[in-house]
CSV table of C-alpha atoms and ligand atoms in Angstrom, one decimal:
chain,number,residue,atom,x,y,z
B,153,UNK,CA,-4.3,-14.0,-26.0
B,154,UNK,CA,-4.7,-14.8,-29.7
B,155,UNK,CA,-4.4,-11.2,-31.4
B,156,UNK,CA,-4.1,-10.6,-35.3
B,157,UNK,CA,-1.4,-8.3,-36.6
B,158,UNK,CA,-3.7,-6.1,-38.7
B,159,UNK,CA,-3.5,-6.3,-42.2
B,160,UNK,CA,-4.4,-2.5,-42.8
B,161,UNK,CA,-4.3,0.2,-40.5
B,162,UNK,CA,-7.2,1.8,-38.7
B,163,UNK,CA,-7.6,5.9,-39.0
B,164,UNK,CA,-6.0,7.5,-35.7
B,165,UNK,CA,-9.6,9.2,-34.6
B,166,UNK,CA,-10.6,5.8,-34.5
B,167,UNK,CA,-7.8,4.2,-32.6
B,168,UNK,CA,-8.0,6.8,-29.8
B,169,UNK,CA,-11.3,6.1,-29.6
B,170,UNK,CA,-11.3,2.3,-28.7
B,171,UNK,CA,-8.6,2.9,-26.6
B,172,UNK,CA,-11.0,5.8,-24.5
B,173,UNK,CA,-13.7,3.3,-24.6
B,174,UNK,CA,-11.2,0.1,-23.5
B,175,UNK,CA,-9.2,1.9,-20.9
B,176,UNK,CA,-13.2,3.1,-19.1
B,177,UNK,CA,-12.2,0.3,-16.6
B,178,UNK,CA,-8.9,1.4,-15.4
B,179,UNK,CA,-9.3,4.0,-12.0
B,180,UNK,CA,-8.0,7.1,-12.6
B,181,UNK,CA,-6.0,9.3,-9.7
B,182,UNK,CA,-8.4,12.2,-11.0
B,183,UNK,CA,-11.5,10.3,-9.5
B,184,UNK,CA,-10.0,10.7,-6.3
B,185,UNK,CA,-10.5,6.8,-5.5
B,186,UNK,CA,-7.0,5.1,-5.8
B,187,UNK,CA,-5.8,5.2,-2.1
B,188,UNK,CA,-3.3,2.5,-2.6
B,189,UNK,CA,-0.8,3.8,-4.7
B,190,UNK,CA,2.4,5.2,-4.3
B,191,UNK,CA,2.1,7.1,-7.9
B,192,UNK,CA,0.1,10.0,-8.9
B,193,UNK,CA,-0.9,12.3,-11.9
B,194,UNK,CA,1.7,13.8,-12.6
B,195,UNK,CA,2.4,17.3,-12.8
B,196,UNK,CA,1.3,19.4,-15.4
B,197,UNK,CA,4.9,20.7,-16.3
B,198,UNK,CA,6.7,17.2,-16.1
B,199,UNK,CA,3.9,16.0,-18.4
B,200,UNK,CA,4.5,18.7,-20.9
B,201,UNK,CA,8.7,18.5,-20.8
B,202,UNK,CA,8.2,14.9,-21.0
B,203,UNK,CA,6.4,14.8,-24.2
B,204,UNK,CA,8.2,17.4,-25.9
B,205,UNK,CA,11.3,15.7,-24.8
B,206,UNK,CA,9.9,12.1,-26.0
B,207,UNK,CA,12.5,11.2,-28.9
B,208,UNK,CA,16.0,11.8,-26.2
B,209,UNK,CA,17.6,8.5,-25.5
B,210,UNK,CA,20.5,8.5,-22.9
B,211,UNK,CA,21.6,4.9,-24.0
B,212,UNK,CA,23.3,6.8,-26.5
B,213,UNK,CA,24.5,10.2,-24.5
B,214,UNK,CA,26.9,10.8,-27.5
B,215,UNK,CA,23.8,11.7,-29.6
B,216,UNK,CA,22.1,13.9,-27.0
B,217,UNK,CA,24.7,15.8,-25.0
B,218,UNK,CA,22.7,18.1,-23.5
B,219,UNK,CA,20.1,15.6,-22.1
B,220,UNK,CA,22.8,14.0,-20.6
B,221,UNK,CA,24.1,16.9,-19.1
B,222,UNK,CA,20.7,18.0,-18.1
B,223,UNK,CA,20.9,14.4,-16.3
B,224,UNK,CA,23.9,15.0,-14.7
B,225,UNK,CA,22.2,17.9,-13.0
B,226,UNK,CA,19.2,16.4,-11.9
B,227,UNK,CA,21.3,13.4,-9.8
B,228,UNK,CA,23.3,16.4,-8.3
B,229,UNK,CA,20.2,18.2,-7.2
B,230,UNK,CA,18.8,14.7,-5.7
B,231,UNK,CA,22.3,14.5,-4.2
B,232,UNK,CA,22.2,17.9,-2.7
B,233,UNK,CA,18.7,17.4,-1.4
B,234,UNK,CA,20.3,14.0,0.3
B,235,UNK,CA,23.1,15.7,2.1
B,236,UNK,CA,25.5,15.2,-0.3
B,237,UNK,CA,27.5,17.6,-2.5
B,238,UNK,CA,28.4,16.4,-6.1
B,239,UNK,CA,27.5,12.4,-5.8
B,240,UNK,CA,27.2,9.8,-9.2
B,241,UNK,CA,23.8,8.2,-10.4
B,242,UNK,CA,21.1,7.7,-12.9
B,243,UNK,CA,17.5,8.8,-13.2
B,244,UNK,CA,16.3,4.9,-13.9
B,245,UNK,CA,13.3,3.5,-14.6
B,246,UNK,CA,12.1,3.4,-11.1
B,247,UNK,CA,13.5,2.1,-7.5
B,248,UNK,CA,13.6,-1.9,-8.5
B,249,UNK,CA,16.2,-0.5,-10.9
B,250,UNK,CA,17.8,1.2,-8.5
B,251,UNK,CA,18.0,-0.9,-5.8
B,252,UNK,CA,19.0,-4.2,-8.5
B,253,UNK,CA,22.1,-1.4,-9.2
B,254,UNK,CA,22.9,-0.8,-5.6
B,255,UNK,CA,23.2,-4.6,-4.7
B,256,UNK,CA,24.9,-5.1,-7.9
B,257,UNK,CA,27.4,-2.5,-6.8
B,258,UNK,CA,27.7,-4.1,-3.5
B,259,UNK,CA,28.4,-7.4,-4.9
B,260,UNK,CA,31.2,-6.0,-7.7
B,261,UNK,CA,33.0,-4.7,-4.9
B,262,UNK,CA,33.5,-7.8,-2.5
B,263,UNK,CA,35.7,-10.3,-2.9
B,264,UNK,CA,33.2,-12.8,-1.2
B,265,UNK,CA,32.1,-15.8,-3.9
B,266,UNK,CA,29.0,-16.4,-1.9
B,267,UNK,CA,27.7,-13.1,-1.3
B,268,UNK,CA,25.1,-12.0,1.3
B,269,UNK,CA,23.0,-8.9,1.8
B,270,UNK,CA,21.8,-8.4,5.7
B,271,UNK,CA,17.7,-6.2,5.0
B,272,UNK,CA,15.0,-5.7,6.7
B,273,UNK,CA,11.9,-8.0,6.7
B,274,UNK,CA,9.7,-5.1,5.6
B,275,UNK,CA,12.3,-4.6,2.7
B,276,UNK,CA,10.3,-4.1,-1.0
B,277,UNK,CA,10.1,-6.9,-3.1
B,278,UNK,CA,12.9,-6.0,-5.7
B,279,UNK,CA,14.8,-7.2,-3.4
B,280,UNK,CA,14.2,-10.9,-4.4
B,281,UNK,CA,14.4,-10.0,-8.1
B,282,UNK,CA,17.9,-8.7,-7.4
B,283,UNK,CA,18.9,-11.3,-5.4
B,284,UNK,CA,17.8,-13.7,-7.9
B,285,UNK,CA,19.5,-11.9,-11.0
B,286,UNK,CA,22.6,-11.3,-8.7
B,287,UNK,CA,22.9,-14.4,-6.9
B,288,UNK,CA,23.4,-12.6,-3.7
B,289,UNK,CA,21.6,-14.1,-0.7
B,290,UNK,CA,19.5,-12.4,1.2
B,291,UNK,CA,19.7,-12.7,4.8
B,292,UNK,CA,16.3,-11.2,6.6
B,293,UNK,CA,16.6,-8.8,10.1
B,294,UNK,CA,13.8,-9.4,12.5
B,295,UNK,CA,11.7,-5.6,13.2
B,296,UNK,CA,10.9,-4.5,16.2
B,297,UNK,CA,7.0,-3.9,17.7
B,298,UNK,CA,7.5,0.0,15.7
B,299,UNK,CA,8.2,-2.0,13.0
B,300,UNK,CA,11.7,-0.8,12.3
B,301,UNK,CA,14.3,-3.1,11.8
B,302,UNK,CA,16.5,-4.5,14.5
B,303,UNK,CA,19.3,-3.3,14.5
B,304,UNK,CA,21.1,-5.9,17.0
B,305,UNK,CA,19.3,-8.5,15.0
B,306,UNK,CA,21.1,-6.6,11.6
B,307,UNK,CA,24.5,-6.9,13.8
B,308,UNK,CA,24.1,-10.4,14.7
B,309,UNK,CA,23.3,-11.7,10.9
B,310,UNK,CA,27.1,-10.0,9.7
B,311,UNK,CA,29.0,-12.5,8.5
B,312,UNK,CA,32.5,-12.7,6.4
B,313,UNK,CA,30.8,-12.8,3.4
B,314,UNK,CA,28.3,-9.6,3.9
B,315,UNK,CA,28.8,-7.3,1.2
B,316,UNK,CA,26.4,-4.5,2.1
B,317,UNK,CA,23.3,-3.7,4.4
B,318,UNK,CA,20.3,-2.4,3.3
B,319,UNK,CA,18.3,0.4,5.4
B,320,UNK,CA,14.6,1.4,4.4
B,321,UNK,CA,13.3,5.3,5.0
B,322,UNK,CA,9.9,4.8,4.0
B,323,UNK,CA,8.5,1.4,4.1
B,324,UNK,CA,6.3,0.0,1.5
B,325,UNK,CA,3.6,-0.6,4.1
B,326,UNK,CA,3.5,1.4,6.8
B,327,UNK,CA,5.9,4.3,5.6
B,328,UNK,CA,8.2,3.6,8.5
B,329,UNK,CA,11.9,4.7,9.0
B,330,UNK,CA,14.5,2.1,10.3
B,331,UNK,CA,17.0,3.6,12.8
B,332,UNK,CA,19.3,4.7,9.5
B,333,UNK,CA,22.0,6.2,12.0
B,334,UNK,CA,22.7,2.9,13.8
B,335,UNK,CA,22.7,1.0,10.8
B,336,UNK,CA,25.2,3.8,9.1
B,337,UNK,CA,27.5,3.5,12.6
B,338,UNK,CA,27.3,-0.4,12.3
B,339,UNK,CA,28.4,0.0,8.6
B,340,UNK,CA,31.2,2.2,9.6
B,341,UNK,CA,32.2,-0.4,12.2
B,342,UNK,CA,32.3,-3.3,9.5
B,343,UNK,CA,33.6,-1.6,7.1
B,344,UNK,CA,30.1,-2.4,4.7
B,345,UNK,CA,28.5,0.0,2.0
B,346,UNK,CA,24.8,0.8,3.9
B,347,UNK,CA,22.3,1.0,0.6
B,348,UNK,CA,18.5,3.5,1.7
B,349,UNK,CA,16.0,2.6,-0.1
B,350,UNK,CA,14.1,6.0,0.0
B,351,UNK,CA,12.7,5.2,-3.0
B,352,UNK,CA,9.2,6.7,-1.6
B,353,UNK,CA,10.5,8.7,1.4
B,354,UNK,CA,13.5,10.6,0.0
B,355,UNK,CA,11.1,12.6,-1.7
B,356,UNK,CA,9.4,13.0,1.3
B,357,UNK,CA,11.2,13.0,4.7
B,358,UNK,CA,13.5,15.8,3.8
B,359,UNK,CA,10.6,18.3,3.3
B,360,UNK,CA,8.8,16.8,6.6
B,361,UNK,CA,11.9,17.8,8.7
B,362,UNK,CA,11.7,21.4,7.2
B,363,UNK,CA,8.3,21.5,8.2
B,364,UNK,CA,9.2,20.5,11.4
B,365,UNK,CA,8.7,16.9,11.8
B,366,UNK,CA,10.6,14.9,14.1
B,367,UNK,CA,12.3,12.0,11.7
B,368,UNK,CA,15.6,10.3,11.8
B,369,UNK,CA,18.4,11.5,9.9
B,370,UNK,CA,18.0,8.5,6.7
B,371,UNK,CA,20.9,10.3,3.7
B,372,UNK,CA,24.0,10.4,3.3
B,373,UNK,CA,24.9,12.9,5.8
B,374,UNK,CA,25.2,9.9,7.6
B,375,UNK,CA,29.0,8.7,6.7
B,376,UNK,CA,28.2,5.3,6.6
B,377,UNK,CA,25.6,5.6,3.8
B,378,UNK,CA,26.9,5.0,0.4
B,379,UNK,CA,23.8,4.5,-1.7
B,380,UNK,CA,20.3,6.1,-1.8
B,381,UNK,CA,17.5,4.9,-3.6
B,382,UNK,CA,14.6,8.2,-4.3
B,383,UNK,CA,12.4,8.0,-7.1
B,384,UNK,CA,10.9,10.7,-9.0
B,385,UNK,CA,7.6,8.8,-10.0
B,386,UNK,CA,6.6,8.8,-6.7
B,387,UNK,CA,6.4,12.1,-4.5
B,388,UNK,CA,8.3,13.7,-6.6
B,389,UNK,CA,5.2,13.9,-9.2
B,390,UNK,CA,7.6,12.8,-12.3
B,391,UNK,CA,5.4,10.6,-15.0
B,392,UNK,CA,6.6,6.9,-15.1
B,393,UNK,CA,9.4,5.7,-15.6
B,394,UNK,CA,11.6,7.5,-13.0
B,395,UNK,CA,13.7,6.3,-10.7
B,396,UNK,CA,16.9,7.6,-8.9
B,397,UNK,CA,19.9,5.7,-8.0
B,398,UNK,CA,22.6,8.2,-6.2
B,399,UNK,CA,25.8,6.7,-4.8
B,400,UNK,CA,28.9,8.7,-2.6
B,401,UNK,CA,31.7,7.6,-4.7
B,402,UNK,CA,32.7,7.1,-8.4
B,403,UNK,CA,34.1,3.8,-8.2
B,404,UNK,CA,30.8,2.5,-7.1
B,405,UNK,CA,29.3,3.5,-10.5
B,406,UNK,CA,32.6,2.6,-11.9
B,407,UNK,CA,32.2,-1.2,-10.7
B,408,UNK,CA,28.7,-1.3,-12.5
B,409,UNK,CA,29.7,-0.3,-15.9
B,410,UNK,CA,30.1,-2.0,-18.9
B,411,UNK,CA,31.7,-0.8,-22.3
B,412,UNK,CA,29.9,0.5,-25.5
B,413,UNK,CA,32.5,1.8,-26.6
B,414,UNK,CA,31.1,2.0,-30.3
B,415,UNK,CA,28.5,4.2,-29.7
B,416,UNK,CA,28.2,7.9,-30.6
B,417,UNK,CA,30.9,10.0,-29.0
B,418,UNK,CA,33.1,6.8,-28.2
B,419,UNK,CA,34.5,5.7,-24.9
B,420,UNK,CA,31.0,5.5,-23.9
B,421,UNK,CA,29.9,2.8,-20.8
B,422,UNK,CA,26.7,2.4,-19.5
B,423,UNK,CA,25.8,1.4,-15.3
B,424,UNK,CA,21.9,1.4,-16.0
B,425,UNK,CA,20.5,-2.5,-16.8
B,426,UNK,CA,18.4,-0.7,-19.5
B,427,UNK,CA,20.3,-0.1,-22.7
B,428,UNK,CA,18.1,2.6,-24.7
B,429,UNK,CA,16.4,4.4,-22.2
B,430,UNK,CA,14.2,7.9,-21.7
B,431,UNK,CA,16.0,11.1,-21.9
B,432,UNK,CA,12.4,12.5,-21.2
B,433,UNK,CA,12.3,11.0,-17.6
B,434,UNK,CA,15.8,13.0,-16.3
B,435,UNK,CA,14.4,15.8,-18.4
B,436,UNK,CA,10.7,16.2,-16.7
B,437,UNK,CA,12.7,15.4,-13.2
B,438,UNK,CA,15.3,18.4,-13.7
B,439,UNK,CA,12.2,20.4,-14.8
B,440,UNK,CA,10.4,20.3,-11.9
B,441,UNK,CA,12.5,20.3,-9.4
B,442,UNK,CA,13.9,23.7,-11.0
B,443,UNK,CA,9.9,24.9,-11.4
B,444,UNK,CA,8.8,23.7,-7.8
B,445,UNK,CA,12.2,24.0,-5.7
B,446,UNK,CA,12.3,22.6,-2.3
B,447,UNK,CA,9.8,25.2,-1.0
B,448,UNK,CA,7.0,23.9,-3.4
B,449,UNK,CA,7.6,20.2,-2.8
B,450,UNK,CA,7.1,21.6,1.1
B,451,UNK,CA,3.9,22.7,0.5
B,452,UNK,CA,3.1,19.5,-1.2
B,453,UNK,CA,4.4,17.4,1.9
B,454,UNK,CA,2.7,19.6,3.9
B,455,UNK,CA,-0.9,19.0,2.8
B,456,UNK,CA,-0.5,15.4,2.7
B,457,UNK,CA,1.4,14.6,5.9
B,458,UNK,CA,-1.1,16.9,7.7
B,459,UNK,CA,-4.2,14.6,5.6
B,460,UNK,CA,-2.4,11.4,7.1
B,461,UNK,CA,-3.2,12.7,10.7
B,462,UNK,CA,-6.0,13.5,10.2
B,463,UNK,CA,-7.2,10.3,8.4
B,464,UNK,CA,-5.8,8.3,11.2
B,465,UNK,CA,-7.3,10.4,13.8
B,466,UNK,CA,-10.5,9.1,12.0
B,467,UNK,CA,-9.4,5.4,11.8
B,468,UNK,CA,-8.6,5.7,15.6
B,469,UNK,CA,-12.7,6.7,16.3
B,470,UNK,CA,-14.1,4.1,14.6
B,471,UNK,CA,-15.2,1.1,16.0
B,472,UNK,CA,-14.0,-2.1,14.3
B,473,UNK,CA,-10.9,-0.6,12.6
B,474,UNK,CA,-7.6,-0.3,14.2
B,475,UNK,CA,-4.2,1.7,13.3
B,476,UNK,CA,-1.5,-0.5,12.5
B,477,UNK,CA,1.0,2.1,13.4
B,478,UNK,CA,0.6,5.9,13.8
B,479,UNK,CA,1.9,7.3,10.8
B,480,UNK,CA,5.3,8.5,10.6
B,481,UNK,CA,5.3,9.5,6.6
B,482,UNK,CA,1.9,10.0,4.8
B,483,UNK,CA,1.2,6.4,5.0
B,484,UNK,CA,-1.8,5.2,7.3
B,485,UNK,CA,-2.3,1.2,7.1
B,486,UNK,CA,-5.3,-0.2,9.5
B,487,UNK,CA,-6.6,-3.5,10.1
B,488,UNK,CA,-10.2,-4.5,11.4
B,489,UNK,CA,-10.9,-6.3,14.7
B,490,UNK,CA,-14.5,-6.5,13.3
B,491,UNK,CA,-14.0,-8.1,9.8
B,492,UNK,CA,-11.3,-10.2,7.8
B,493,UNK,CA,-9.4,-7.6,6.1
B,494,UNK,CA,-9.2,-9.7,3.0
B,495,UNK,CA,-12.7,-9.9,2.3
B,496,UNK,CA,-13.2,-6.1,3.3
B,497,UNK,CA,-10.1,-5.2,0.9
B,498,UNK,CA,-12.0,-7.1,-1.6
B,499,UNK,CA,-15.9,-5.0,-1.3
B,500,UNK,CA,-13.4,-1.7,-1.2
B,501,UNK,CA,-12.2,-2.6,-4.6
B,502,UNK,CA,-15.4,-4.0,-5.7
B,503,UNK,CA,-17.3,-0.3,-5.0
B,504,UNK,CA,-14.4,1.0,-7.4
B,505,UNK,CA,-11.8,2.2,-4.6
B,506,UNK,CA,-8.3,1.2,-5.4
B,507,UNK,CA,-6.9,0.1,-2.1
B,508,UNK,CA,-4.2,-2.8,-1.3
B,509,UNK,CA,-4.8,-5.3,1.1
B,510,UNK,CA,-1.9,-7.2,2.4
B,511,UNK,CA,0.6,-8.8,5.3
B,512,UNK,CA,-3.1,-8.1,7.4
B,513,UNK,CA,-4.2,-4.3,6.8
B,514,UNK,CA,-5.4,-2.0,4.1
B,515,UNK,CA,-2.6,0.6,3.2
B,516,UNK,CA,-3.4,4.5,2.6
B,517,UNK,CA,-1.2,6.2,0.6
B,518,UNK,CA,-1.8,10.0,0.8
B,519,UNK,CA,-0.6,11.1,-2.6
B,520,UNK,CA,-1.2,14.7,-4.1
B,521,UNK,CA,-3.7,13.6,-5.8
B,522,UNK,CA,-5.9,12.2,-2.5
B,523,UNK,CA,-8.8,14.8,-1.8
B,524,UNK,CA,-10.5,15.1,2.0
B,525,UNK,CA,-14.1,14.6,0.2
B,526,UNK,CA,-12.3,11.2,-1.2
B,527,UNK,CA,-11.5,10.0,2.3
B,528,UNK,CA,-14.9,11.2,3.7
B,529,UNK,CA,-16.9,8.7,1.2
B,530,UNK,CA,-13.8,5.8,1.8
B,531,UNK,CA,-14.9,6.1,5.4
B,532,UNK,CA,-18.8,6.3,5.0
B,533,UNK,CA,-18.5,2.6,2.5
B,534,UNK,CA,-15.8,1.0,5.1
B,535,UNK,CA,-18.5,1.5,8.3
B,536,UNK,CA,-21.7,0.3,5.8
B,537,UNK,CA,-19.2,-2.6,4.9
B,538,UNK,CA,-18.6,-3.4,9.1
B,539,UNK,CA,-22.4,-2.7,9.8
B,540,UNK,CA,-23.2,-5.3,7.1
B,541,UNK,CA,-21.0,-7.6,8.2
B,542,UNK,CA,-22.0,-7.5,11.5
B,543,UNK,CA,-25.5,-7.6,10.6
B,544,UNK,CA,-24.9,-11.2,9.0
B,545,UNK,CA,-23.4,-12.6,12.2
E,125,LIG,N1,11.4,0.5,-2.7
E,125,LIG,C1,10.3,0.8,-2.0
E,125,LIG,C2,10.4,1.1,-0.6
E,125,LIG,C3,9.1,0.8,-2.7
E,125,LIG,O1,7.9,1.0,-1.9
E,125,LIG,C4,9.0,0.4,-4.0
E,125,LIG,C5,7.7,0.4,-4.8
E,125,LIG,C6,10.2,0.1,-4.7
E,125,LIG,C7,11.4,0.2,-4.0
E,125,LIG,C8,10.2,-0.2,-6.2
E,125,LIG,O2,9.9,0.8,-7.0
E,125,LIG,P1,9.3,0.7,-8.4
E,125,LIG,O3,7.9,0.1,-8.3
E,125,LIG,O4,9.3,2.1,-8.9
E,125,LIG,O5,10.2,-0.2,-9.2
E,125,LIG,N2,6.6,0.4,-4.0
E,125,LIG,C9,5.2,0.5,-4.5
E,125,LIG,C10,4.5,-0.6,-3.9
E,125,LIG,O6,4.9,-1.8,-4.0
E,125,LIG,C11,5.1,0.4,-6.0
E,125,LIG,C12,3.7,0.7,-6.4
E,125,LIG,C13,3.4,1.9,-7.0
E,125,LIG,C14,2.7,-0.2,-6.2
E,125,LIG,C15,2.1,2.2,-7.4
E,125,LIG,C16,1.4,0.1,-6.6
E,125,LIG,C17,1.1,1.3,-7.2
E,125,LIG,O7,-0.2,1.6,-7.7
E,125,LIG,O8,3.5,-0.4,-3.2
């Protein structure tokens, strides 16, 4: 788009003011109507650390020691609520980050010159990007009718030049968990790093299993599991960008980093693929895990994974609509026997509900932010949009 750099400037009142008026369109997760999403307002103390933390830069950690140390914290905390007691990692600027750094990790640490990385179908799509920036190929594992990955199918796709298998706890979809533990004894038995990708579930699943859920060990309690993916700007309520990248060992950070050696404090060397990134992100993250603790991200958890079974409860009475899975996080995706889910994605987002519609079904994401009253109204325009539909047949 053709845009004029201004000549003179415009009086701030004036500037905040288009930009109210131009951002009108965008949804909000205050109007209760994005369903789709995996982010969510976040929460009012993250917000308020993050801007008064706004100037920190950890691409220079020389400069700002105690944000970096105040980082250092917030990876062992994510560490410690993984199973793991110390561990080495970055807040990042969100779980494509993290995962690009696990594979690249994987890759330094093989000798193979045609590298290979075994994942799961349902695997997110930073996967490609990595894969492409890497030039590791990526060899896809069938699932199973839960939708879990095969493991057998995982097993048989091992070849010499495998240098790590990925495991998912919490599927972009459908919020599934693979069978972690057999993929973390088949790493063991290979002798192959086994990367999680709980970039939505890690801030999840261990809260669920508190509350007494029954869900698959998925961290690195496992010994097989040398990488986990958990990002902060997604349960864990954390303003964008933040992403975690936690690995078992030092060496594994070790065999990402590069010198900079000329920055502040010297005999500096950075593992992150962004240079000059937010102290404010590892600052907000530290910040609210010390102000919530694992008890209040419990009651979070609680509230939504309870919503999720009651929303699909709903899904499972109407006629026309069909689960895709019952939920196992607070995920619920449905498909309709009654209409093309396409087109009935599209008249969702065209009466102003932010939904996704894709691989075949319309995905639910019960964030914090997701109200009963919200789901109520959802329901009442998905059974006018069947009734129409059938009407015009
Ligand atoms: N791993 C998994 C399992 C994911 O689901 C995602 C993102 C990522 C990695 C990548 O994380 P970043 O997007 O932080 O790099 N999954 C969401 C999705 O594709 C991202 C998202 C978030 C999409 C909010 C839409 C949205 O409104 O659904």
């Amino acid at each position: 788009m053709a845009m004029r750099f201004p000549s003179d400037g415009m009086e701030e009142d004036e500037v905040i003011r288009e930009l109210k008026i131009r951002t009108r369109e965008d949804l909000t997760f205050d109007s209760g109507r994005i369903l789709g999403s995996m982010c969510t307002s976040p929460h009012p103390l993250a917000r308020r650390v993050f801007e008064m933390f706004i100037d920190r830069n950890l691409g220079d950690p020389g400069l700002h020691t105690g944000s970096r140390r105040i980082e250092k914290e917030a990876v062992g905390m994510l560490a410690s609520l993984l199973g793991l007691e110390g561990g080495y990692g970055h807040i990042v600027s969100g779980g494509t980050e993290a995962n690009i750094l696990a594979v690249r990790d994987m890759r330094n640490m093989s000798d193979s010159e045609k590298p290979e990385l075994v994942l799961p179908r349902s695997a997110h799509f930073s996967f490609l990007k990595a894969s492409d920036m890497l030039g590791v190929r990526l060899v896809w594992a069938e699932l199973r009718d839960d939708y879990t990955v095969d493991v057998r199918d995982v097993e048989r796709k091992i070849t010499d030049d495998t240098v790590g298998i990925v495991g998912i706890a919490g599927t972009t979809g459908l919020g599934v968990i693979d069978d972690i533990p057999a993929l973390s004894d088949l790493a063991v038995d290979y002798g192959l790093p086994l990367h999680v990708d709980a970039a939505f579930g890690g801030f999840v699943i261990p809260f669920a299993k508190a509350l007494g859920y029954d869900l698959p060990d998925f961290d690195f309690r496992l010994r097989g599991v040398s990488s986990v993916t958990v990002d902060p700007h997604k349960m864990g309520m954390v303003p964008i960008p933040a992403g975690g990248i936690i690995f078992r060992d030092k060496k594994a950070l070790d065999s990402i980093s590069v010198p900079a050696s000329y920055l502040a404090g010297g005999g500096v060397s950075q593992a992150t693929i962004t240079g000059t990134r937010p102290g404010a992100s590892a600052l907000a993250t530290w910040a609210l895990i010390k102000h919530l603790g694992f008890s209040g991200y419990v009651r979070v958890v609680d509230r939504v994974m309870k919503l999720s079974r009651w929303f699909a409860s709903r899904i499972k009475l109407m006629d026309g609509l069909r689960l895709v899975r019952e939920p196992v996080l607070n995920i619920v995706s449905f498909t309709s026997t009654a209409m093309d889910v396409g087109t009935l994605g599209t008249e969702l987002r065209a009466r102003g509900w932010g939904v996704s519609a894709h691989r075949g079904y319309i995905r639910i994401v019960m964030m914090p932010h997701v109200r009963k009253e919200n789901l109520e109204e959802f329901l009442r325009d998905v059974s006018l949009l069947l009734a129409g539909n059938a009407s015009n047949l």
